Coordinates of C-alpha atoms in Angstrom, one line a residue:
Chain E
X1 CA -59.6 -17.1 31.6
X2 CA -57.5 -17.6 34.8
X3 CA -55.0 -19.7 33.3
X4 CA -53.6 -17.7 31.2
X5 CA -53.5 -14.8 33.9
X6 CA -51.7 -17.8 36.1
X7 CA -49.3 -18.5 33.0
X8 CA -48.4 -14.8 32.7
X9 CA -47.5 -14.6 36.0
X10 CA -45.4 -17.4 36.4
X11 CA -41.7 -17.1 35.8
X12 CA -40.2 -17.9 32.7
X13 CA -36.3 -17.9 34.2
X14 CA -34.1 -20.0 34.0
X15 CA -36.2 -22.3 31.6
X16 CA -35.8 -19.4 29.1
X17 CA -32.4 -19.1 29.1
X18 CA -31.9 -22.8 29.4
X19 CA -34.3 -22.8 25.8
X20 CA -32.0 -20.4 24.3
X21 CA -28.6 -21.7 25.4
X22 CA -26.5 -23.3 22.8
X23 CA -25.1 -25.6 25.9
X24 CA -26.2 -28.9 27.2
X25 CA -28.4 -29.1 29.8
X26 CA -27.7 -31.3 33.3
X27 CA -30.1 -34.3 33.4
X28 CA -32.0 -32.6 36.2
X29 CA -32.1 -29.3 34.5
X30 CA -33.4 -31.1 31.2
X31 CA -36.3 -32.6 33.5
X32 CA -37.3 -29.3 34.9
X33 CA -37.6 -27.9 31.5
X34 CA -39.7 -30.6 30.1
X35 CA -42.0 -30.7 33.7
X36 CA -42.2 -26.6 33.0
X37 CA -43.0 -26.9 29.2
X38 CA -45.9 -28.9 29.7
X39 CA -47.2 -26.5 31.8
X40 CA -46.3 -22.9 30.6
X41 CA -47.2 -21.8 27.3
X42 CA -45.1 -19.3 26.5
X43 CA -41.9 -21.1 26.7
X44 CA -43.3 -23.9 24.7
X45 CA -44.1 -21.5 21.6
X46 CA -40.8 -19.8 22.5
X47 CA -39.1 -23.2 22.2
X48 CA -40.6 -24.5 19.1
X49 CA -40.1 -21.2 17.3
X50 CA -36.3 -21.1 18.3
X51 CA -36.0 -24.7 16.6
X52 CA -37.3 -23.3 13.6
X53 CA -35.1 -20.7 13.2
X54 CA -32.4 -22.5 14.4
X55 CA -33.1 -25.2 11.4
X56 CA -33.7 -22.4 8.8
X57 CA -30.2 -21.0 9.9
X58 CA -28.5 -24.6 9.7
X59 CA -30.4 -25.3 6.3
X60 CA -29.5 -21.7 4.7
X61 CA -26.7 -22.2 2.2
X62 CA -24.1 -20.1 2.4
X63 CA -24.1 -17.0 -0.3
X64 CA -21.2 -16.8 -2.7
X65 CA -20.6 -14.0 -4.8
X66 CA -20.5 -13.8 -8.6
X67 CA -17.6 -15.0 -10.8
X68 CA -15.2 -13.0 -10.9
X69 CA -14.7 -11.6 -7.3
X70 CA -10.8 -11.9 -7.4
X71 CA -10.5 -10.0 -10.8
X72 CA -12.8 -7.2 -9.7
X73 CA -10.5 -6.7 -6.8
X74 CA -7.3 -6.6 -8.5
X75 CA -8.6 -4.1 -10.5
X76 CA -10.1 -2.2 -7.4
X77 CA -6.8 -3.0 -5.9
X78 CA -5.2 -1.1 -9.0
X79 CA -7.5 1.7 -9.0
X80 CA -6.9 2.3 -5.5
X81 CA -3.1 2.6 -5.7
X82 CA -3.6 4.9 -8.2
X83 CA -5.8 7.4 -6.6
X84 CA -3.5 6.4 -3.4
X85 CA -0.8 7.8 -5.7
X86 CA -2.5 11.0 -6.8
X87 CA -3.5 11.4 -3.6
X88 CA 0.2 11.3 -2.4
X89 CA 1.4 13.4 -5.2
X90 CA -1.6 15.8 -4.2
X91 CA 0.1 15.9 -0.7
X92 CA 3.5 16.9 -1.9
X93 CA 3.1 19.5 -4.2
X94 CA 0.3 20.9 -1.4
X95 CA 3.3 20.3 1.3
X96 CA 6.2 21.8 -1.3
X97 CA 4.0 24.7 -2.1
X98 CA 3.5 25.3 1.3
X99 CA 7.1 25.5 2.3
X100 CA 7.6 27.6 -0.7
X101 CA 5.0 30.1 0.5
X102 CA 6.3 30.3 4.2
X103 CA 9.6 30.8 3.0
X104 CA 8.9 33.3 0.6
X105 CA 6.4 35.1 3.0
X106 CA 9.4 35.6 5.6
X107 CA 11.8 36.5 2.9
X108 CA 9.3 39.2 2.0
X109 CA 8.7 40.5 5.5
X110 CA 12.8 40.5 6.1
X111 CA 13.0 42.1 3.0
X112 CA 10.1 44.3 3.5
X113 CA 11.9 45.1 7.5
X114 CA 15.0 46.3 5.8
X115 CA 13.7 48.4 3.5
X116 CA 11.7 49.5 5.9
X117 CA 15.1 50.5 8.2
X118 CA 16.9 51.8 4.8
X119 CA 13.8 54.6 4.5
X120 CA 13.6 55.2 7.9
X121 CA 17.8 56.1 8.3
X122 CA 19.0 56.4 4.4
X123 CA 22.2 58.3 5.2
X124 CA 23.2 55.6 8.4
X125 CA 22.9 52.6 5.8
X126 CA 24.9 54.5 3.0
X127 CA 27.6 55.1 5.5
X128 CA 27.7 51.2 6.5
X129 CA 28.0 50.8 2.6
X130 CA 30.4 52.5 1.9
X131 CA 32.4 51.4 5.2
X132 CA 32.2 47.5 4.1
X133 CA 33.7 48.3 0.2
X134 CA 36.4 50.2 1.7
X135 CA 36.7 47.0 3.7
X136 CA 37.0 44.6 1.1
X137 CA 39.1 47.2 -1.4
X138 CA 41.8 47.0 1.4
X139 CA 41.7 43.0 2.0
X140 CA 42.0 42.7 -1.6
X141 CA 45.0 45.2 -1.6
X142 CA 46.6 43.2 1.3
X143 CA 46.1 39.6 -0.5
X144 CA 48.1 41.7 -3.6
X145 CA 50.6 42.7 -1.7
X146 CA 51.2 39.5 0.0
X147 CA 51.4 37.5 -3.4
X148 CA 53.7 40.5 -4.6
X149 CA 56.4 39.3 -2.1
X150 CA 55.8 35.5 -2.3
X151 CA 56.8 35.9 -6.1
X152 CA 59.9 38.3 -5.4
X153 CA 61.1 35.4 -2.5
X154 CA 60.9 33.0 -5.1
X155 CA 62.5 34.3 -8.1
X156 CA 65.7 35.3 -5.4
X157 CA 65.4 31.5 -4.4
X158 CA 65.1 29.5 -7.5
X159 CA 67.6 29.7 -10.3
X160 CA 66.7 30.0 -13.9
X161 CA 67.6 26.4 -14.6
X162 CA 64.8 25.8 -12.4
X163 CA 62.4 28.3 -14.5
X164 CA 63.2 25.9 -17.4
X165 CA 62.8 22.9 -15.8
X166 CA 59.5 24.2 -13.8
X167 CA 58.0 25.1 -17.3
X168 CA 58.8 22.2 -19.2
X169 CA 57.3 19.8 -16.3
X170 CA 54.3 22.5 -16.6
X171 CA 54.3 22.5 -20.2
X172 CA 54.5 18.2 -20.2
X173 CA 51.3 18.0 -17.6
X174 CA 49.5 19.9 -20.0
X175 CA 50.3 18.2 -22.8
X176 CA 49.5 14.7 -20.8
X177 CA 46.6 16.3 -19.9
X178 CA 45.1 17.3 -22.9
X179 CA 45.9 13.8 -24.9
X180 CA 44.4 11.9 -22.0
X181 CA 41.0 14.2 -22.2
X182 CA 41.2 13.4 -25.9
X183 CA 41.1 9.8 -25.6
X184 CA 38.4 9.8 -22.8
X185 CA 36.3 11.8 -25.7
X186 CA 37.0 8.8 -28.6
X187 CA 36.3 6.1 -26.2
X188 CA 32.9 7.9 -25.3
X189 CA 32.2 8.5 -28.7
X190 CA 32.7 4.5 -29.5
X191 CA 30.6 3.3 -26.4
X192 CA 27.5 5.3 -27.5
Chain Q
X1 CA -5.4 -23.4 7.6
X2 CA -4.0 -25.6 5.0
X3 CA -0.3 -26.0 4.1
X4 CA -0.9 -23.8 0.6
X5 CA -2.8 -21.7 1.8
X6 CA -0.3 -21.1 4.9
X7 CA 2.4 -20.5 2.2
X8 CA -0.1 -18.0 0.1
X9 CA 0.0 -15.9 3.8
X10 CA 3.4 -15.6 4.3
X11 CA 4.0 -14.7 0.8
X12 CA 1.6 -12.0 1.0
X13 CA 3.1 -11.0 4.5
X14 CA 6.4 -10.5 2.7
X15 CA 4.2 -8.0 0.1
X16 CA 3.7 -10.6 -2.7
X17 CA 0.4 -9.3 -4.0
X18 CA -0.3 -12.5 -6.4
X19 CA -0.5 -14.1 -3.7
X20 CA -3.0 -12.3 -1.6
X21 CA -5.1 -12.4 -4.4
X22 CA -4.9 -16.1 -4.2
X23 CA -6.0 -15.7 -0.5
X24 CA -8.9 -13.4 -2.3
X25 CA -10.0 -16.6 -4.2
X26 CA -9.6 -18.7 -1.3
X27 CA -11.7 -16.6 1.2
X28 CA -14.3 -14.7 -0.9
X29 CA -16.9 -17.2 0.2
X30 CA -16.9 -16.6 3.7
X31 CA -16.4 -12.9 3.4
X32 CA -19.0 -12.6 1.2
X33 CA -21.7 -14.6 2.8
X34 CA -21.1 -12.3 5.7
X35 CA -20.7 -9.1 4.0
X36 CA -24.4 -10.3 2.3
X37 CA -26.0 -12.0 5.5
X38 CA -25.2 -8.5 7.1
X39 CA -26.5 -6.4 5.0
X40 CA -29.0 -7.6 3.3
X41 CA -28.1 -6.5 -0.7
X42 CA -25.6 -8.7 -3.0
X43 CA -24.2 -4.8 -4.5
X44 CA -23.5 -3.7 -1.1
X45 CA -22.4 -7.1 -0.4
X46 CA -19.9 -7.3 -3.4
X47 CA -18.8 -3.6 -2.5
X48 CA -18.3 -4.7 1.5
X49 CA -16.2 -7.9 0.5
X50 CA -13.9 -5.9 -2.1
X51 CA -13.4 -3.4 0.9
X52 CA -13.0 -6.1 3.3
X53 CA -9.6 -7.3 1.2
X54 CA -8.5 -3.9 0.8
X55 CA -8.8 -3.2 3.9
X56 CA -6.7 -6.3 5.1
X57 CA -4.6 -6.1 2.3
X58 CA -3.2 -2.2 3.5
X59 CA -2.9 -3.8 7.0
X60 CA -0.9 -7.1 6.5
X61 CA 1.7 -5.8 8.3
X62 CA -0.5 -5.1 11.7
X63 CA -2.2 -9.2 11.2
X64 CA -1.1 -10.7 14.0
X65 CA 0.0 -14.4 13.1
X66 CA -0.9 -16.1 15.9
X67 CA -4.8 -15.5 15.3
X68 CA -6.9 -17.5 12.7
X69 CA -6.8 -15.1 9.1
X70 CA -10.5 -16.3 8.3
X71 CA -11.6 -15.1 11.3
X72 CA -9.2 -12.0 11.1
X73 CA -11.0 -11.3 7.6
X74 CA -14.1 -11.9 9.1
X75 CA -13.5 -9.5 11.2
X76 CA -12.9 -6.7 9.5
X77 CA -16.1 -7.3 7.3
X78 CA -18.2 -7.7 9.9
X79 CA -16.9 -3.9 11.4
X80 CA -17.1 -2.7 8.1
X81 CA -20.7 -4.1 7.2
X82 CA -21.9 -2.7 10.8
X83 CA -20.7 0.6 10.2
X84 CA -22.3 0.3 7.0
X85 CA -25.8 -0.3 8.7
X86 CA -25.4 2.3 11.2
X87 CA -24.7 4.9 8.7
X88 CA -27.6 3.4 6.5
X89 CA -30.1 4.6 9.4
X90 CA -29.6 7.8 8.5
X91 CA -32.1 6.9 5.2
X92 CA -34.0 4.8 6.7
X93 CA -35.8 1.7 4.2
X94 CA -38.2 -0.6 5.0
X95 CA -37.0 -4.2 4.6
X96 CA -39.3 -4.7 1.7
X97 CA -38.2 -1.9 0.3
X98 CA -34.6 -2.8 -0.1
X99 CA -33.6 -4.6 -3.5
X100 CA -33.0 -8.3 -3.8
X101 CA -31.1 -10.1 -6.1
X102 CA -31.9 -13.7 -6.4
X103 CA -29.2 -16.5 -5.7
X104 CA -29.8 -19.4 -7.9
X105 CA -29.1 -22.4 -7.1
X106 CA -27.8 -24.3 -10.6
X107 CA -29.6 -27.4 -10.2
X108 CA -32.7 -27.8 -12.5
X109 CA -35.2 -28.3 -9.9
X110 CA -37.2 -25.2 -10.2
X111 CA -39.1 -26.4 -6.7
X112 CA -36.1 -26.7 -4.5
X113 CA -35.0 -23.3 -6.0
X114 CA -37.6 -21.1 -5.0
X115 CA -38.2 -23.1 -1.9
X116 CA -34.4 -22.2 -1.3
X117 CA -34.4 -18.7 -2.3
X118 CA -37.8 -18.1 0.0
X119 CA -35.8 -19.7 3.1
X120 CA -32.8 -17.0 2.2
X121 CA -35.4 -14.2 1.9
X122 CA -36.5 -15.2 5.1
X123 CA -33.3 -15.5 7.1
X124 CA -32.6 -12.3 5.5
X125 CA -35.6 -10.8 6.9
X126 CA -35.4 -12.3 10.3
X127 CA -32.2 -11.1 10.8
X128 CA -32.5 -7.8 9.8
X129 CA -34.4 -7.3 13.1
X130 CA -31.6 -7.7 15.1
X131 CA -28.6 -4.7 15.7
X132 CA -25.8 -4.4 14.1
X133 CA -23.7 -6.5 16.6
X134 CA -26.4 -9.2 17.4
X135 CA -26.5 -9.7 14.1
X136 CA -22.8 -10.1 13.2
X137 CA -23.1 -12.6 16.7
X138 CA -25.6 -14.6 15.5
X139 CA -23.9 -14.9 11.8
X140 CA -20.5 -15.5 13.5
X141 CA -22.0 -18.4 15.3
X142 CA -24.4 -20.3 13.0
X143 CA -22.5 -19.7 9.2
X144 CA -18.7 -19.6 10.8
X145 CA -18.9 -22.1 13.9
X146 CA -17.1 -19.8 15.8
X147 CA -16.7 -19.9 19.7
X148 CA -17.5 -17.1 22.2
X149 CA -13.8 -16.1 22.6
X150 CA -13.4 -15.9 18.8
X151 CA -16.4 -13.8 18.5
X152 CA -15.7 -11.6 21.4
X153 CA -12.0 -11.1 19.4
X154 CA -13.5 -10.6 16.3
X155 CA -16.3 -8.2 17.4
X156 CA -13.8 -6.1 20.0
X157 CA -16.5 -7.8 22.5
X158 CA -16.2 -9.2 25.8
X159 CA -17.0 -13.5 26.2
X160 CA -20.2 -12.6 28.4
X161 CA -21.1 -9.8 26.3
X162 CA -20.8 -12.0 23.2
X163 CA -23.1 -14.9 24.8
X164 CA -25.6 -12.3 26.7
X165 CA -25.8 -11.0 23.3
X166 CA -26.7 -14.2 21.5
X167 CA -29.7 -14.8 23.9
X168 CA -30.8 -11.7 23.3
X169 CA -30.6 -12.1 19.9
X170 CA -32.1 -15.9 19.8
X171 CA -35.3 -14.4 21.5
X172 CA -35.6 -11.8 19.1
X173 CA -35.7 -14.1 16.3
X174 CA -37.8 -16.5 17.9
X175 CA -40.2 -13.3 18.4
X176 CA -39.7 -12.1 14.7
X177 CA -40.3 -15.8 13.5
X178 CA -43.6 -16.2 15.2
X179 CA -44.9 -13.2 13.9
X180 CA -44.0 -13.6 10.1
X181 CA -46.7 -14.4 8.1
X182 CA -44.8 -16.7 5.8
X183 CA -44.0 -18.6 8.6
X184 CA -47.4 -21.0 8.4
X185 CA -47.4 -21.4 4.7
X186 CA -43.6 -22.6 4.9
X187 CA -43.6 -24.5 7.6
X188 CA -47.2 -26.4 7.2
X189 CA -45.4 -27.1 3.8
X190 CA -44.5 -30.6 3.2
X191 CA -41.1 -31.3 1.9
X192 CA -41.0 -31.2 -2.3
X193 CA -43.9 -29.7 -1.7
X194 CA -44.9 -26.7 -4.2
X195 CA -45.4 -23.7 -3.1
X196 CA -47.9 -23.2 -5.5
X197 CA -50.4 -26.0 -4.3

């Protein structure tokens, strides 16, 4: 009865660890642990069961999976790129459809601002209107008037032997022009 | 590492994908006995292994070349296979519970198979008392042979957590062991003993 009350309180450390240490022990280490075995219990069980498992681990064959393995994951492999795929194809229509929406939710509220400006002053927007085509009649008037007096320099500078020769080097291009675009189409028409 | 094998790698590292898959056939072994020693189920196990190549397969390009690739694979599994458990105690199963799928052994001696598959059964059962982590530990350093520094690396683990966590973890199985009760029946067995006698 009091030896096992002795054996419980008598300390375990550093036999225990020494028991349960993968490392080799010093000579006078190993002794200690063989004097303390003999007399303590505890570390005696703990040390036999520790061998055991230690020899099931060692005698445990390792487990190998079924035939196959590599062919299952190239298809897994496959499978995966393909939902990868959708998933990226998911993400850019979600991202495109996005920017779509953001830009056509500010075009609406520009849109939306003006409009709201044109009811708001009608007559002050007209006016602007009509301002900015009177604008662009006159610039086109100017441009017309410009060209007018280009044309009336150049017929006062160049002599009608140059007309001739100015529309027969016109008339020549044109004619180059149009045989070259002719043979482009028969070669195109061979190749195909 | 051998030469072929060394080639297999860079090839892969340059995004050939044959021959990863040649790496596949090379290192399913070890993958898988961990993905299965882990957790405890040959269908999880085959699911954790084909994740475990995915995995490494979508981050070649972060594999650092200096490090060992087995134990880089082995890695990843084991993270894998522990996150695995730990979201597996949300439903929690009773060992027994849990469905087993026997391992044959292809030789014809009936004896040595069951004798065999009852020693797996039981190193499954011892240790899936441990954690997560102790567990990955114990596999890393019994199955793989690997050192402190490579578990420590492999488990994101410091060297003295690794070996504070392998004593920890050799007491617990010492403690599991001596209270199975298959424990007197297999070990008062003789060798080519039957079970049955």
């Amino acid at each position: 009865m009091n030896q096992p009350r002795r054996e419980r309180k008598m300390s375990h450390q550093p036999f225990e660890s020494w028991l349960l240490s993968n490392e080799p022990l010093a000579p006078g280490q190993d002794q200690a642990l063989q004097v303390h075995l003999k007399s303590c219990k505890t570390c005696l069980q703990l040390s036999i069961d520790w061998a055991e498992v230690k020899q099931l681990f060692i005698s445990a064959s390792p487990l190998k999976p079924s035939k196959g393995f590599t062919a299952r994951w190239q298809a897994r492999l496959a499978l995966d790129n393909l939902k990868e795929k959708r998933r990226r194809q998911i993400r850019q229509s979600v991202l495109v459809f996005l920017i779509n929406a953001v830009g056509a939710m500010t075009l609406f509220f520009y849109f939306t601002f003006r409009l709201y400006q044109t009811i708001e002053t009608p007559v002050e927007v007209l006016l602007v209107g009509i301002d900015r085509l009177t604008s662009i009649l006159h610039f086109i008037k100017a441009i017309q008037e410009i060209l007018a007096a280009i044309l009336l320099v150049l017929t006062s500078i160049i002599p009608p032997e140059g007309w001739v020769i100015l529309s027969t080097a016109a008339g020549l291009l044109s004619l180059v022009w149009i045989v070259s675009l002719h043979r482009l189409m028969i070669q195109r028409r061979i190749t195909s | 590492m051998q030469e072929v094998e060394k080639l297999w790698l860079s090839r892969a590292l340059k995004g050939d994908a044959d021959a990863f898959g040649r790496l596949v056939e090379t290192f399913q072994g070890p993958v898988h006995n961990l993905c299965h020693r882990m957790l405890s189920d040959p269908a999880e196990a085959e699911d954790a292994s084909q994740e475990t190549f995915l995995r490494a397969y979508r981050s070649l390009g972060r594999y650092d070349v200096t490090r060992s690739f087995s134990t880089w694979l082995l890695s990843i599994a084991a993270h894998f296979c522990i996150d695995q458990i730990r979201r597996r105690r949300m439903t929690i199963v009773p060992f027994e519970d849990l469905p087993y799928e026997e391992v044959r052994d292809p030789s014809p001696n009936p004896e040595a198979e069951v004798s065999a598959w009852e020693d797996q059964k039981m190193v499954e059962s011892l240790l899936a008392a441990l954690n997560p982590t102790d567990r990955a530990s114990i596999i890393m350093y019994y199955w793989y042979d690997l050192s402190y520094e490579e578990i420590a690396s492999a488990l994101s683990l410091t060297t003295s957590a690794v070996k504070s966590r392998l004593h920890r973890a050799r007491k617990e199985l010492a403690s599991t062991w001596k209270d199975k009760p298959r424990h007197e029946s297999a070990t008062a067995r003789e060798k080519n003993e039957s079970p049955a006698f």
